[in-house]
Amino acid sequence: MDIKYIDADLLQWNGNKTYLPISERTNYLSLGEGNTPIVELRNIGNLVGGQIHSKMEFMNPTGSFKDRGSAIMISALKDMNVSEIVEDSSGNAGASISAYSARAGIKAHIFAPSTAPKPKLDQIAVYGAQTHLIEGARDDSTKAAILYATSNSIPYASHNLSPFFIEGTKLFAHEIYRDMNGNLPDHIVIPVGNGSLFLGAWKGFSELKKQGHINQIPKLHCIQAQSVMPIVSAASGKKWGSDDVKPTIAGGIAVGSPPRLKQVTRVLKSSTGTSMSVSENEIKKWQLLLANQEGLYIEPTSAAAFAGTEKLIDTKIIQKSDSVLIPITGFGLKDNPPEL
Amino acid sequence: MDIKYIDADLLQWNGNKTYLPISERTNYLSLGEGNTPIVELRNIGNLVGGQIHSKMEFMNPTGSFKDRGSAIMISALKDMNVSEIVEDSSGNAGASISAYSARAGIKAHIFAPSTAPKPKLDQIAVYGAQTHLIEGARDDSTKAAILYATSNSIPYASHNLSPFFIEGTKLFAHEIYRDMNGNLPDHIVIPVGNGSLFLGAWKGFSELKKQGHINQIPKLHCIQAQSVMPIVSAASGKKWGSDDVKPTIAGGIAVGSPPRLKQVTRVLKSSTGTSMSVSENEIKKWQLLLANQEGLYIEPTSAAAFAGTEKLIDTKIIQKSDSVLIPITGFGLKDNPPEL
């Protein structure tokens, strides 16, 4: 199939160029996603002894960074006259794809774990997608979705596999370059489940490097919950199997068998980043710290990245004089409220 | 007291000038609020037979437009070395003020109706404010807050009375001017309780007019729930008393005795806008339409403005060839989920 691309300058571009896989601008179904602000978090910086900025990815139309990917993926599918899709998700991607599908007039089937937080499941349903609740671990939703798609001959529009999705998340990197006036952070610390933001960031920075805008890509660090750490295990050569999955409050990164595991570990190596795992208590602690120190109500999944940053500073992988950027990937309102 | 102002160009200004009542830029406690996208809603436009744009005010750090006002008000209070405040709110302003107070290191007491939606009350608590739940109508929370502030000699930082709050919400108008390249919409339809966005919009457009950037201010229409309609009543010369208040799902505009009622009716007249009330069923209908037609999960309070727009078009107060802008003031995730 021949895929056409539009120039992304409709996204208020500024010097550097990138392209999006949509045939015409009028087919671009934006809800205003992206262009999220970058804010310095001085109170958190004082706590960990570093210079911390956050990019507010939760300030997207459905409350998570997934909207970047969904906007491009659903626009591209609409472009191809797809009218019905199947997707699986722990909640955020499901809500996002349900929203953009509604706007596109595409019927969406979202397969999600029956244990997903109620606000996320409610949100998926409100936009109008058909929800299929699946017992078991996150990976069982994937299996059920693939089976359903195959049996019913409906396209499986997986945000974890679709190349279009990463064409959307790559703009995260382009915006950092634009908004920090080329002064890239030394480190970007990302919570990683399937890696759609991690790989998108790598693609965006790689484009900028190829075009000569930057000489060096920031170190991309990968944070996982100790309860679900296939990437951390792979990167350190430790054994890991789906049987090792334990429950975690960081549902957005609870992916036991990430299909792009090899790609993620390759990017980790290329960007000289480190992978690190954090405990449930560390995640809880950081969720509350962000709220009561900075006024930011973030998902446990996002809190994991702050917990990981503290460890990366403690172990001197990040120096106190270095600059660090942490995406806040999802809004706290989307999850069960923390215990106070 | 002598209040100093900073030039608002730190908000990425563009030609027009406005000023904010904060003495130094470093005292400006932004969480990245404002600069919300404006998106055309073609599916909704086709339904009502008009040209509809929305400004995504729910894509603010705490999920509502209140962050514009809180950012300025709390920064100004911090500037004056205030360390503890009292506020009352149906939920959105309370969450917003709780968030910015956390960042500022100010202790906040939020008085809210005990019937406020759980997600909003959870959110207020997560940021760290002390919540005081008050039985009775929305206005009883105001009375209790004033009593507490007076008895304990703590500043009453009411978002409904503070002039600083409107210095924040006025940027809504400046951004519309900037982002629509001066092609202002003919109509702006706003859900109004206390009028902090309505009056802010008027102030911003008035500044633009005074500076010669625009000749005419868009018609500012005011939408209320039939269950709580003091402004609609006043504008049409009908009697209204607090005893007339009935329950409404549009909690953000359930204000029985708005302290700035006269100011709002004056602006309505000056901008040649119309006030209109809508039923609970109309609000529910529009909340679901926004979700399943456009992929936007909005608060019932915001849905009221769409219900009102439909009526303004039906009654030909808005012509089908006119352009209309409707702010989406709050995220649906902040309220109880709608019945499907």
PDB file of C-alpha atoms in Angstrom, chain B residues 111-245:
ATOM      1  CA  PHE B 111     -15.570  24.691  51.786  1.00  0.00           C
ATOM      2  CA  ALA B 112     -17.686  22.567  49.451  1.00  0.00           C
ATOM      3  CA  PRO B 113     -21.218  21.167  49.417  1.00  0.00           C
ATOM      4  CA  SER B 114     -21.350  17.656  50.870  1.00  0.00           C
ATOM      5  CA  THR B 115     -23.220  16.666  47.698  1.00  0.00           C
ATOM      6  CA  ALA B 116     -20.316  17.625  45.382  1.00  0.00           C
ATOM      7  CA  PRO B 117     -19.214  14.774  43.054  1.00  0.00           C
ATOM      8  CA  LYS B 118     -16.734  12.386  44.650  1.00  0.00           C
ATOM      9  CA  PRO B 119     -14.021  12.826  41.970  1.00  0.00           C
ATOM     10  CA  LYS B 120     -13.905  16.580  42.669  1.00  0.00           C
ATOM     11  CA  LEU B 121     -13.776  16.091  46.440  1.00  0.00           C
ATOM     12  CA  ASP B 122     -11.055  13.453  46.059  1.00  0.00           C
ATOM     13  CA  GLN B 123      -9.097  15.802  43.842  1.00  0.00           C
ATOM     14  CA  ILE B 124      -9.299  18.676  46.348  1.00  0.00           C
ATOM     15  CA  ALA B 125      -8.009  16.364  49.081  1.00  0.00           C
ATOM     16  CA  VAL B 126      -5.197  14.830  47.008  1.00  0.00           C
ATOM     17  CA  TYR B 127      -3.555  18.235  46.463  1.00  0.00           C
ATOM     18  CA  GLY B 128      -3.500  18.655  50.214  1.00  0.00           C
ATOM     19  CA  ALA B 129      -6.112  21.284  51.054  1.00  0.00           C
ATOM     20  CA  GLN B 130      -8.244  20.826  54.153  1.00  0.00           C
ATOM     21  CA  THR B 131     -11.763  20.098  52.964  1.00  0.00           C
ATOM     22  CA  HIS B 132     -14.758  21.341  54.956  1.00  0.00           C
ATOM     23  CA  LEU B 133     -17.938  19.599  53.748  1.00  0.00           C
ATOM     24  CA  ILE B 134     -21.079  21.680  54.265  1.00  0.00           C
ATOM     25  CA  GLU B 135     -24.668  20.422  54.233  1.00  0.00           C
ATOM     26  CA  GLY B 136     -27.262  22.345  52.244  1.00  0.00           C
ATOM     27  CA  ALA B 137     -27.135  24.327  49.001  1.00  0.00           C
ATOM     28  CA  ARG B 138     -24.058  25.762  47.284  1.00  0.00           C
ATOM     29  CA  ASP B 139     -24.638  29.137  48.963  1.00  0.00           C
ATOM     30  CA  ASP B 140     -24.390  27.572  52.415  1.00  0.00           C
ATOM     31  CA  SER B 141     -20.765  26.687  51.662  1.00  0.00           C
ATOM     32  CA  THR B 142     -20.124  30.368  50.960  1.00  0.00           C
ATOM     33  CA  LYS B 143     -21.666  31.408  54.265  1.00  0.00           C
ATOM     34  CA  ALA B 144     -19.675  28.799  56.186  1.00  0.00           C
ATOM     35  CA  ALA B 145     -16.431  29.855  54.474  1.00  0.00           C
ATOM     36  CA  ILE B 146     -16.943  33.519  55.321  1.00  0.00           C
ATOM     37  CA  LEU B 147     -17.756  32.675  58.930  1.00  0.00           C
ATOM     38  CA  TYR B 148     -14.645  30.492  59.233  1.00  0.00           C
ATOM     39  CA  ALA B 149     -12.403  33.101  57.611  1.00  0.00           C
ATOM     40  CA  THR B 150     -13.703  35.868  59.855  1.00  0.00           C
ATOM     41  CA  SER B 151     -13.586  33.824  63.073  1.00  0.00           C
ATOM     42  CA  ASN B 152     -10.032  32.668  62.412  1.00  0.00           C
ATOM     43  CA  SER B 153      -8.673  35.829  60.757  1.00  0.00           C
ATOM     44  CA  ILE B 154      -7.664  33.968  57.607  1.00  0.00           C
ATOM     45  CA  PRO B 155      -7.959  35.779  54.240  1.00  0.00           C
ATOM     46  CA  TYR B 156     -11.121  34.804  52.346  1.00  0.00           C
ATOM     47  CA  ALA B 157      -9.698  34.182  48.854  1.00  0.00           C
ATOM     48  CA  SER B 158     -12.981  33.841  47.017  1.00  0.00           C
ATOM     49  CA  HIS B 159     -12.645  33.152  43.314  1.00  0.00           C
ATOM     50  CA  ASN B 160     -16.037  34.835  42.952  1.00  0.00           C
ATOM     51  CA  LEU B 161     -14.983  38.100  44.532  1.00  0.00           C
ATOM     52  CA  SER B 162     -11.242  38.410  44.016  1.00  0.00           C
ATOM     53  CA  PRO B 163     -10.379  40.849  41.201  1.00  0.00           C
ATOM     54  CA  PHE B 164      -7.199  38.815  40.635  1.00  0.00           C
ATOM     55  CA  PHE B 165      -9.218  35.815  39.495  1.00  0.00           C
ATOM     56  CA  ILE B 166     -10.691  37.693  36.553  1.00  0.00           C
ATOM     57  CA  GLU B 167      -7.224  38.995  35.667  1.00  0.00           C
ATOM     58  CA  GLY B 168      -6.517  35.328  34.903  1.00  0.00           C
ATOM     59  CA  THR B 169      -9.714  34.425  33.091  1.00  0.00           C
ATOM     60  CA  LYS B 170      -9.439  37.504  30.836  1.00  0.00           C
ATOM     61  CA  LEU B 171      -6.650  35.692  28.976  1.00  0.00           C
ATOM     62  CA  PHE B 172      -9.347  33.426  27.517  1.00  0.00           C
ATOM     63  CA  ALA B 173     -10.378  36.395  25.353  1.00  0.00           C
ATOM     64  CA  HIS B 174      -6.843  37.448  24.465  1.00  0.00           C
ATOM     65  CA  GLU B 175      -6.072  33.922  23.276  1.00  0.00           C
ATOM     66  CA  ILE B 176      -9.188  33.776  21.099  1.00  0.00           C
ATOM     67  CA  TYR B 177      -8.073  36.989  19.438  1.00  0.00           C
ATOM     68  CA  ARG B 178      -4.553  35.670  18.954  1.00  0.00           C
ATOM     69  CA  ASP B 179      -5.436  32.150  17.799  1.00  0.00           C
ATOM     70  CA  MET B 180      -8.290  33.079  15.465  1.00  0.00           C
ATOM     71  CA  ASN B 181      -6.037  35.681  13.821  1.00  0.00           C
ATOM     72  CA  GLY B 182      -8.390  38.473  14.772  1.00  0.00           C
ATOM     73  CA  ASN B 183     -11.411  36.763  13.100  1.00  0.00           C
ATOM     74  CA  LEU B 184     -13.475  36.717  16.249  1.00  0.00           C
ATOM     75  CA  PRO B 185     -16.545  34.478  16.470  1.00  0.00           C
ATOM     76  CA  ASP B 186     -19.891  36.278  16.257  1.00  0.00           C
ATOM     77  CA  HIS B 187     -21.105  34.575  19.432  1.00  0.00           C
ATOM     78  CA  ILE B 188     -19.549  33.097  22.546  1.00  0.00           C
ATOM     79  CA  VAL B 189     -21.890  30.920  24.593  1.00  0.00           C
ATOM     80  CA  ILE B 190     -20.800  30.501  28.215  1.00  0.00           C
ATOM     81  CA  PRO B 191     -22.266  28.483  31.094  1.00  0.00           C
ATOM     82  CA  VAL B 192     -22.606  31.004  33.941  1.00  0.00           C
ATOM     83  CA  GLY B 193     -22.840  30.423  37.689  1.00  0.00           C
ATOM     84  CA  ASN B 194     -20.828  33.154  39.343  1.00  0.00           C
ATOM     85  CA  GLY B 195     -19.601  34.471  36.015  1.00  0.00           C
ATOM     86  CA  SER B 196     -15.842  34.257  36.505  1.00  0.00           C
ATOM     87  CA  LEU B 197     -15.276  33.210  32.874  1.00  0.00           C
ATOM     88  CA  PHE B 198     -18.071  35.400  31.519  1.00  0.00           C
ATOM     89  CA  LEU B 199     -16.730  38.531  33.223  1.00  0.00           C
ATOM     90  CA  GLY B 200     -13.131  37.598  32.400  1.00  0.00           C
ATOM     91  CA  ALA B 201     -14.022  37.234  28.715  1.00  0.00           C
ATOM     92  CA  TRP B 202     -15.660  40.682  28.802  1.00  0.00           C
ATOM     93  CA  LYS B 203     -12.608  42.222  30.459  1.00  0.00           C
ATOM     94  CA  GLY B 204     -10.209  40.690  27.938  1.00  0.00           C
ATOM     95  CA  PHE B 205     -12.220  41.745  24.897  1.00  0.00           C
ATOM     96  CA  SER B 206     -12.705  45.214  26.409  1.00  0.00           C
ATOM     97  CA  GLU B 207      -8.916  45.562  26.727  1.00  0.00           C
ATOM     98  CA  LEU B 208      -8.525  44.518  23.086  1.00  0.00           C
ATOM     99  CA  LYS B 209     -11.151  47.030  22.001  1.00  0.00           C
ATOM    100  CA  LYS B 210      -9.635  49.844  24.039  1.00  0.00           C
ATOM    101  CA  GLN B 211      -6.266  49.163  22.413  1.00  0.00           C
ATOM    102  CA  GLY B 212      -7.854  49.328  18.981  1.00  0.00           C
ATOM    103  CA  HIS B 213      -7.214  45.680  18.094  1.00  0.00           C
ATOM    104  CA  ILE B 214     -10.909  44.925  17.625  1.00  0.00           C
ATOM    105  CA  ASN B 215     -13.921  47.071  16.780  1.00  0.00           C
ATOM    106  CA  GLN B 216     -16.602  44.877  18.192  1.00  0.00           C
ATOM    107  CA  ILE B 217     -16.859  42.449  21.087  1.00  0.00           C
ATOM    108  CA  PRO B 218     -18.581  39.134  20.264  1.00  0.00           C
ATOM    109  CA  LYS B 219     -22.061  38.680  21.700  1.00  0.00           C
ATOM    110  CA  LEU B 220     -21.566  36.988  25.068  1.00  0.00           C
ATOM    111  CA  HIS B 221     -24.489  34.681  25.839  1.00  0.00           C
ATOM    112  CA  CYS B 222     -25.144  33.281  29.293  1.00  0.00           C
ATOM    113  CA  ILE B 223     -26.539  29.781  29.846  1.00  0.00           C
ATOM    114  CA  GLN B 224     -27.958  28.540  33.124  1.00  0.00           C
ATOM    115  CA  ALA B 225     -29.787  25.409  34.269  1.00  0.00           C
ATOM    116  CA  GLN B 226     -33.549  25.858  34.672  1.00  0.00           C
ATOM    117  CA  SER B 227     -33.058  24.518  38.186  1.00  0.00           C
ATOM    118  CA  VAL B 228     -30.846  27.473  39.186  1.00  0.00           C
ATOM    119  CA  MET B 229     -31.417  30.561  37.068  1.00  0.00           C
ATOM    120  CA  PRO B 230     -31.016  33.811  38.986  1.00  0.00           C
ATOM    121  CA  ILE B 231     -29.326  35.560  36.038  1.00  0.00           C
ATOM    122  CA  VAL B 232     -31.827  34.429  33.412  1.00  0.00           C
ATOM    123  CA  SER B 233     -34.577  35.566  35.763  1.00  0.00           C
ATOM    124  CA  ALA B 234     -32.988  38.940  36.456  1.00  0.00           C
ATOM    125  CA  ALA B 235     -32.335  39.541  32.746  1.00  0.00           C
ATOM    126  CA  SER B 236     -35.976  38.882  31.906  1.00  0.00           C
ATOM    127  CA  GLY B 237     -37.338  40.788  34.905  1.00  0.00           C
ATOM    128  CA  LYS B 238     -38.708  37.678  36.610  1.00  0.00           C
ATOM    129  CA  LYS B 239     -38.656  37.104  40.339  1.00  0.00           C
ATOM    130  CA  TRP B 240     -36.042  34.742  41.720  1.00  0.00           C
ATOM    131  CA  GLY B 241     -35.093  33.723  45.234  1.00  0.00           C
ATOM    132  CA  SER B 242     -32.723  31.183  46.767  1.00  0.00           C
ATOM    133  CA  ASP B 243     -35.835  29.155  47.654  1.00  0.00           C
ATOM    134  CA  ASP B 244     -36.363  28.505  43.942  1.00  0.00           C
ATOM    135  CA  VAL B 245     -33.139  26.452  43.695  1.00  0.00           C
TER     136      VAL B 245
END
